[in-house]
Short mmCIF file of C-alpha atoms in Angstrom, two decimals:
data_model
loop_
_atom_site.label_atom_id
_atom_site.label_comp_id
_atom_site.label_asym_id
_atom_site.label_seq_id
_atom_site.Cartn_x
_atom_site.Cartn_y
_atom_site.Cartn_z
CA UNK A 89 95.75 -31.68 -85.83
CA UNK A 90 96.80 -31.13 -89.41
CA UNK A 91 98.23 -33.98 -91.46
CA UNK A 92 98.18 -35.73 -94.81
CA UNK A 93 94.81 -37.14 -95.79
CA UNK A 94 96.29 -39.82 -98.08
CA UNK A 95 95.50 -43.53 -97.71
CA UNK A 96 97.91 -45.91 -95.98
CA UNK A 97 98.88 -49.48 -96.80
CA UNK A 98 98.08 -50.66 -93.27
CA UNK A 99 95.46 -49.13 -91.02
CA UNK A 100 95.97 -48.34 -87.35
CA UNK A 101 95.47 -51.29 -85.02
CA UNK A 102 92.75 -49.77 -82.83
CA UNK A 103 92.17 -53.00 -80.93
CA UNK A 104 95.62 -53.83 -79.57
CA UNK A 105 97.97 -51.10 -80.83
CA UNK A 106 99.51 -48.41 -78.62
CA UNK A 107 100.69 -44.85 -79.03
CA UNK A 108 104.39 -44.62 -79.88
CA UNK A 109 106.77 -41.73 -80.33
CA UNK A 110 106.33 -41.70 -84.13
CA UNK A 111 102.70 -40.65 -83.60
CA UNK A 112 104.00 -37.28 -82.41
CA UNK A 113 106.89 -36.91 -84.82
CA UNK A 114 105.10 -34.88 -87.49
CA UNK A 115 105.67 -37.61 -90.10
CA UNK A 116 103.63 -40.31 -91.80
CA UNK A 117 102.60 -42.09 -88.58
CA UNK A 118 101.27 -38.87 -87.09
CA UNK A 119 99.36 -38.04 -90.24
CA UNK A 120 97.83 -41.50 -90.18
CA UNK A 121 96.80 -41.11 -86.52
CA UNK A 122 95.20 -37.77 -87.31
CA UNK A 123 93.32 -39.06 -90.34
CA UNK A 124 92.15 -42.46 -89.13
CA UNK A 125 91.32 -41.51 -85.56
CA UNK A 126 90.81 -37.78 -85.00
CA UNK A 127 89.43 -36.68 -88.38
CA UNK A 128 87.40 -39.88 -88.60
CA UNK A 129 85.52 -39.03 -85.39
CA UNK A 130 85.47 -35.23 -85.44
CA UNK A 131 84.77 -34.95 -89.18
CA UNK A 132 83.33 -31.60 -90.25
CA UNK A 133 83.82 -29.15 -93.10
CA UNK A 134 86.34 -26.91 -91.33
CA UNK A 135 88.45 -29.74 -89.91
CA UNK A 136 88.44 -31.57 -93.23
CA UNK A 137 90.37 -28.69 -94.83
CA UNK A 138 93.47 -30.00 -93.05
CA UNK A 139 94.90 -26.60 -92.08
CA UNK A 140 96.75 -25.70 -88.89
CA UNK A 141 93.94 -23.31 -88.01
CA UNK A 142 90.21 -22.90 -88.60
CA UNK A 143 88.75 -19.87 -90.35
CA UNK A 144 85.14 -18.89 -89.68
CA UNK A 145 82.94 -15.78 -89.96
CA UNK A 146 82.41 -13.61 -86.88
CA UNK A 147 78.82 -13.18 -85.76
CA UNK A 148 77.30 -9.97 -84.44
CA UNK A 149 77.78 -9.50 -80.71
CA UNK A 150 80.69 -9.85 -78.28
CA UNK A 151 83.00 -12.80 -78.84
CA UNK A 152 84.08 -14.84 -75.81
CA UNK A 153 86.78 -17.51 -75.47
CA UNK A 154 87.67 -19.99 -72.73
CA UNK A 155 90.27 -22.73 -72.41
CA UNK A 156 90.54 -25.62 -69.96
CA UNK A 157 92.94 -28.51 -69.33
CA UNK A 158 91.54 -31.91 -68.35
CA UNK A 159 93.68 -34.32 -66.33
CA UNK A 160 91.05 -36.47 -64.63
CA UNK A 161 91.75 -39.83 -63.01
CA UNK A 162 90.32 -42.32 -63.80
CA UNK A 163 89.83 -41.55 -67.47
CA UNK A 164 86.53 -43.47 -67.59
CA UNK A 165 83.89 -43.16 -64.89
CA UNK A 166 80.13 -43.73 -64.43
CA UNK A 167 78.31 -41.19 -66.60
CA UNK A 168 81.24 -40.09 -68.72
CA UNK A 169 84.95 -39.99 -69.47
CA UNK A 170 87.71 -37.48 -70.07
CA UNK A 171 86.51 -37.01 -73.66
CA UNK A 172 82.93 -35.92 -72.97
CA UNK A 173 84.14 -33.99 -69.92
CA UNK A 174 86.59 -31.99 -72.05
CA UNK A 175 83.74 -30.90 -74.32
CA UNK A 176 81.22 -30.16 -71.58
CA UNK A 177 83.66 -28.31 -69.34
CA UNK A 178 84.72 -25.79 -71.96
CA UNK A 179 81.25 -25.33 -73.45
CA UNK A 180 79.94 -24.54 -69.98
CA UNK A 181 82.68 -22.00 -69.28
CA UNK A 182 81.75 -20.21 -72.50
CA UNK A 183 78.02 -20.46 -71.77
CA UNK A 184 78.36 -18.91 -68.29
CA UNK A 185 78.82 -15.54 -70.01
CA UNK A 186 75.42 -15.98 -71.65
CA UNK A 187 77.15 -16.84 -74.92
CA UNK A 188 76.16 -19.33 -77.57
CA UNK A 189 79.20 -21.60 -78.10
CA UNK A 190 80.27 -21.82 -81.73
CA UNK A 191 83.47 -23.86 -82.10
CA UNK A 192 85.96 -25.93 -80.13
CA UNK A 193 89.63 -26.77 -80.50
CA UNK A 194 91.27 -29.79 -78.84
CA UNK A 195 94.90 -30.43 -77.87
CA UNK A 196 96.05 -33.92 -76.85
CA UNK A 197 99.14 -34.86 -74.85
CA UNK A 198 99.52 -38.64 -75.26
CA UNK A 199 101.88 -40.90 -73.34
CA UNK A 200 103.92 -43.46 -75.22
CA UNK A 201 102.30 -46.88 -74.75
CA UNK A 202 98.75 -45.58 -74.28
CA UNK A 203 96.31 -48.09 -75.85
CA UNK A 204 94.90 -46.90 -79.16
CA UNK A 205 91.60 -48.60 -78.26
CA UNK A 206 91.24 -46.29 -75.24
CA UNK A 207 92.21 -43.26 -77.30
CA UNK A 208 89.66 -44.21 -79.94
CA UNK A 209 86.99 -44.55 -77.25
CA UNK A 210 87.85 -41.14 -75.78
CA UNK A 211 87.84 -39.34 -79.12
CA UNK A 212 84.58 -41.03 -80.12
CA UNK A 213 83.06 -39.81 -76.85
CA UNK A 214 84.29 -36.28 -77.50
CA UNK A 215 82.87 -36.34 -81.01
CA UNK A 216 79.51 -37.60 -79.77
CA UNK A 217 79.37 -34.90 -77.08
CA UNK A 218 80.25 -32.14 -79.55
CA UNK A 219 77.68 -33.34 -82.07
CA UNK A 220 74.93 -33.50 -79.46
CA UNK A 221 75.88 -30.01 -78.33
CA UNK A 222 75.93 -28.72 -81.90
CA UNK A 223 79.46 -27.32 -81.43
CA UNK A 224 82.11 -28.89 -83.69
CA UNK A 225 85.80 -29.44 -82.97
CA UNK A 226 87.37 -27.55 -85.86
CA UNK A 227 91.10 -27.60 -85.12
CA UNK A 228 93.59 -29.12 -82.69
CA UNK A 229 97.01 -30.55 -82.00
CA UNK A 230 98.59 -33.82 -80.87
CA UNK A 231 101.84 -34.36 -78.98
CA UNK A 232 103.42 -37.56 -77.63
CA UNK A 233 105.65 -37.73 -74.54
CA UNK A 234 107.92 -40.59 -73.45
CA UNK A 235 106.57 -43.42 -71.34
CA UNK A 236 106.47 -42.39 -67.69
CA UNK A 237 106.35 -38.66 -68.45
CA UNK A 238 102.58 -38.39 -68.75
CA UNK A 239 99.52 -40.15 -67.41
CA UNK A 240 97.91 -41.70 -70.44
CA UNK A 241 96.23 -38.68 -71.95
CA UNK A 242 95.74 -35.01 -71.09
CA UNK A 243 93.27 -32.92 -73.11
CA UNK A 244 93.06 -29.15 -73.47
CA UNK A 245 89.97 -27.70 -75.11
CA UNK A 246 89.32 -24.11 -76.14
CA UNK A 247 85.90 -22.77 -77.03
CA UNK A 248 84.68 -19.60 -78.69
CA UNK A 249 81.18 -18.20 -78.64
CA UNK A 250 79.14 -15.06 -79.10
CA UNK A 251 77.19 -13.08 -76.48
CA UNK A 252 73.98 -11.47 -77.75
CA UNK A 253 73.72 -7.69 -77.58
CA UNK A 254 72.17 -6.52 -74.33
CA UNK A 255 73.48 -9.42 -72.22
CA UNK A 256 76.10 -8.52 -69.59
CA UNK A 257 76.62 -11.49 -67.25
CA UNK A 258 79.69 -11.35 -65.04
CA UNK A 259 80.91 -12.50 -61.65
CA UNK A 260 81.10 -8.90 -60.39
CA UNK A 261 77.42 -8.12 -60.94
CA UNK A 262 75.80 -9.64 -57.83
CA UNK A 263 73.90 -7.11 -55.71
CA UNK A 264 72.37 -7.24 -52.22
CA UNK A 265 68.81 -8.52 -52.47
CA UNK A 266 69.53 -10.77 -55.46
CA UNK A 267 68.31 -14.36 -55.42
CA UNK A 268 70.70 -17.33 -55.72
CA UNK A 269 69.45 -20.23 -57.85
CA UNK A 270 71.00 -23.67 -58.36
CA UNK A 271 70.08 -25.85 -61.34
CA UNK A 272 70.02 -29.22 -59.56
CA UNK A 273 71.53 -31.61 -57.01
CA UNK A 274 75.20 -31.20 -56.15
CA UNK A 275 78.10 -33.59 -55.73
CA UNK A 276 77.29 -36.33 -58.25
CA UNK A 277 80.37 -35.83 -60.43
CA UNK A 278 82.90 -35.76 -57.62
CA UNK A 279 81.39 -38.76 -55.85
CA UNK A 280 81.24 -40.74 -59.11
CA UNK A 281 84.95 -40.07 -59.66
CA UNK A 282 85.91 -40.97 -56.11
CA UNK A 283 83.83 -44.16 -56.09
CA UNK A 284 85.51 -45.28 -59.34
CA UNK A 285 88.96 -44.37 -58.08
CA UNK A 286 88.54 -46.24 -54.81
CA UNK A 287 86.45 -49.13 -56.26
CA UNK A 288 83.59 -48.30 -53.90
CA UNK A 289 80.18 -49.83 -54.48
CA UNK A 290 76.90 -48.31 -53.37
CA UNK A 291 73.37 -49.67 -53.57
CA UNK A 292 72.68 -47.29 -56.46
CA UNK A 293 75.34 -46.35 -59.01
CA UNK A 294 76.18 -42.67 -58.67
CA UNK A 295 76.87 -41.16 -62.08
CA UNK A 296 78.62 -37.97 -63.07
CA UNK A 297 76.32 -35.06 -63.88
CA UNK A 298 78.60 -33.97 -66.75
CA UNK A 299 76.49 -32.18 -69.38
CA UNK A 300 76.60 -29.21 -71.75
CA UNK A 301 74.52 -26.42 -70.24
CA UNK A 302 74.36 -23.89 -73.07
CA UNK A 303 70.83 -24.84 -74.17
CA UNK A 304 69.61 -24.26 -70.61
CA UNK A 305 71.47 -20.94 -70.45
CA UNK A 306 69.97 -19.83 -73.77
CA UNK A 307 66.43 -20.31 -72.45
CA UNK A 308 67.31 -18.54 -69.21
CA UNK A 309 68.80 -15.56 -71.05
CA UNK A 310 65.74 -15.35 -73.29
CA UNK A 311 63.45 -15.27 -70.25
CA UNK A 312 65.61 -12.83 -68.24
CA UNK A 313 68.33 -11.04 -70.24
CA UNK A 314 69.39 -9.10 -67.14
CA UNK A 315 70.75 -12.12 -65.23
CA UNK A 316 73.61 -10.81 -63.09
CA UNK A 317 75.90 -13.85 -62.65
CA UNK A 318 76.22 -17.40 -63.97
CA UNK A 319 78.88 -19.87 -62.87
CA UNK A 320 79.30 -23.66 -62.98
CA UNK A 321 80.50 -24.98 -59.60
CA UNK A 322 83.27 -27.34 -60.72
CA UNK A 323 86.50 -27.67 -58.69
CA UNK A 324 85.85 -26.60 -55.11
CA UNK A 325 82.14 -27.19 -55.52
CA UNK A 326 79.23 -24.94 -54.60
CA UNK A 327 80.96 -23.47 -51.54
CA UNK A 328 84.12 -22.29 -53.28
CA UNK A 329 82.25 -20.97 -56.31
CA UNK A 330 79.94 -18.85 -54.16
CA UNK A 331 82.97 -17.49 -52.30
CA UNK A 332 84.55 -16.54 -55.64
CA UNK A 333 81.40 -14.69 -56.70
CA UNK A 334 81.05 -12.98 -53.31
CA UNK A 335 84.62 -11.69 -53.52
CA UNK A 336 84.25 -10.58 -57.14
CA UNK A 337 81.09 -8.62 -56.38
CA UNK A 338 82.05 -7.39 -52.90
CA UNK A 339 78.95 -8.87 -51.25
CA UNK A 340 77.96 -11.64 -48.87
CA UNK A 341 75.79 -14.70 -49.45
CA UNK A 342 73.15 -16.22 -47.19
CA UNK A 343 72.14 -19.83 -47.91
CA UNK A 344 69.59 -22.27 -46.54
CA UNK A 345 71.00 -25.79 -46.25
CA UNK A 346 67.55 -27.38 -46.51
CA UNK A 347 66.99 -25.65 -49.87
CA UNK A 348 70.12 -27.09 -51.53
CA UNK A 349 69.14 -30.11 -53.67
CA UNK A 350 71.19 -33.27 -53.15
CA UNK A 351 70.64 -36.95 -53.85
CA UNK A 352 70.50 -39.05 -50.70
CA UNK A 353 73.01 -41.49 -52.22
CA UNK A 354 75.48 -38.62 -52.62
CA UNK A 355 74.86 -37.42 -49.09
CA UNK A 356 75.46 -40.91 -47.71
CA UNK A 357 78.59 -41.40 -49.83
CA UNK A 358 80.03 -38.10 -48.63
CA UNK A 359 79.43 -39.12 -45.03
CA UNK A 360 81.18 -42.43 -45.69
CA UNK A 361 84.13 -40.72 -47.38
CA UNK A 362 84.36 -37.90 -44.87
CA UNK A 363 83.61 -35.22 -47.47
CA UNK A 364 81.50 -32.07 -47.24
CA UNK A 365 79.25 -32.17 -50.35
CA UNK A 366 79.35 -28.38 -50.58
CA UNK A 367 82.99 -28.70 -51.70
CA UNK A 368 82.56 -31.63 -54.09
CA UNK A 369 82.95 -30.89 -57.82
CA UNK A 370 80.06 -30.76 -60.28
CA UNK A 371 80.19 -30.80 -64.08
CA UNK A 372 76.59 -30.29 -65.13
CA UNK A 373 75.13 -27.73 -62.75
CA UNK A 374 75.06 -23.95 -62.69
CA UNK A 375 74.57 -21.16 -60.18
CA UNK A 376 72.43 -18.21 -61.26
CA UNK A 377 72.28 -14.88 -59.42
CA UNK A 378 69.50 -12.57 -60.52
CA UNK A 379 67.26 -9.76 -59.29
CA UNK A 380 64.70 -11.05 -56.79
CA UNK A 381 61.82 -10.03 -59.07
CA UNK A 382 63.16 -12.29 -61.84
CA UNK A 383 63.78 -15.33 -59.64
CA UNK A 384 60.44 -17.12 -59.87
CA UNK A 385 60.17 -16.70 -63.64
CA UNK A 386 63.71 -17.97 -64.09
CA UNK A 387 63.10 -20.89 -61.76
CA UNK A 388 60.08 -21.90 -63.84
CA UNK A 389 62.14 -21.80 -67.04
CA UNK A 390 64.94 -23.82 -65.45
CA UNK A 391 62.61 -26.48 -64.06
CA UNK A 392 61.00 -26.91 -67.49
CA UNK A 393 64.40 -27.80 -69.03
CA UNK A 394 65.71 -31.40 -68.83
CA UNK A 395 68.94 -30.18 -67.19
CA UNK A 396 67.20 -28.06 -64.60
CA UNK A 397 64.22 -30.06 -63.40
CA UNK A 398 65.35 -29.96 -59.78
CA UNK A 399 66.39 -26.31 -59.77
CA UNK A 400 65.85 -24.40 -56.55
CA UNK A 401 66.27 -20.98 -54.97
CA UNK A 402 68.92 -21.64 -52.31
CA UNK A 403 69.58 -18.22 -50.83
CA UNK A 404 70.12 -14.53 -51.36
CA UNK A 405 72.88 -11.98 -51.75
CA UNK A 406 73.43 -9.72 -48.74
CA UNK A 407 75.52 -6.66 -47.95
CA UNK A 408 78.70 -7.76 -46.20
CA UNK A 409 82.07 -5.99 -46.34
CA UNK A 410 83.78 -9.24 -45.32
CA UNK A 411 82.24 -11.04 -48.34
CA UNK A 412 81.31 -14.09 -46.24
CA UNK A 413 79.14 -16.96 -47.38
CA UNK A 414 76.97 -18.09 -44.47
CA UNK A 415 74.41 -20.86 -44.24
CA UNK A 416 71.50 -21.67 -41.98
CA UNK A 417 71.86 -25.37 -41.20
CA UNK A 418 69.13 -27.97 -41.17
CA UNK A 419 69.22 -27.85 -37.38
CA UNK A 420 68.58 -24.10 -37.17
CA UNK A 421 72.16 -23.07 -36.50
CA UNK A 422 74.48 -20.97 -38.65
CA UNK A 423 77.90 -21.68 -40.15
CA UNK A 424 80.38 -19.85 -42.31
CA UNK A 425 80.92 -21.66 -45.60
CA UNK A 426 84.55 -20.82 -46.24
CA UNK A 427 86.86 -21.39 -49.20
CA UNK A 428 88.08 -24.89 -49.93
CA UNK A 429 91.30 -25.65 -48.06
CA UNK A 430 93.57 -28.30 -49.56
CA UNK A 431 92.66 -30.78 -52.27
CA UNK A 432 90.24 -33.45 -50.96
CA UNK A 433 89.53 -34.84 -54.45
CA UNK A 434 92.66 -34.69 -56.66
CA UNK A 435 92.46 -35.03 -60.47
CA UNK A 436 88.69 -34.39 -60.55
CA UNK A 437 88.42 -32.69 -63.96
#
């Protein structure tokens, strides 16, 4: 995202202008795009230096890094857009290690002809999300592809953070007897995307749950540093994420359907769309697996946080060589909750 910080005779037309190939050429037009749009919104001391990299001191503890590409369709949806999603998604991946996120980078692939007004709106949303999270975007890159060879805008974000000493949270740490906690109702993000994509209207607007979870994680880690696993159930939803954790740890999972929080509007929408809400993506929820003796204290901490008010204990870890996730249904039966097969909700994040 480096470029000249000089002034230009004519400013970008952010109301009716579009991205063109010169904005990715490395010349004056690209420098102007960087200065007037990206630096203008993301402005911070490290980015303002105008280098091709960001230099920062390393804190005590283990450093973690995560990267994620965002190709969502539509770009704007109830409760968010690709910009805020790109920030939240990467911050959450870093936070699921118990880390405190420190910095973000952002890479943009722009399609020729993409409206500058939409790009400005997306970058402003990203900047607002990063400021609210307290994690600045300190470096990045911009490329432009020919018309028809992209889909408006793709964003890749990378985050770095630091894990405090004594914290060892990993997907292979679940043990039989552990409790499984969920930080709130599932399915809102995926249903919000699908309703926007298909122009569906419900009695109540269903909004994405996209949010940065690191402040919630920080309070959880303070209350119980020995948390075994944390994971945000994004693509593939709750069901697929629990299967991933079960396989990583070599255990089984036993869930109670009645204990899983879900908004009735989401449940009804999933029935209308023929979707199983257990497989619908989330962007602002987390799964926590911890020792049974820590579960109630953690639940209390989670429910006291704005992003965890509807947290619940939804099941337990069991010994199972087949690493199956099973669920007691609302009707007293039992079902295997298998991996997601296929792609019921394409371009969801």
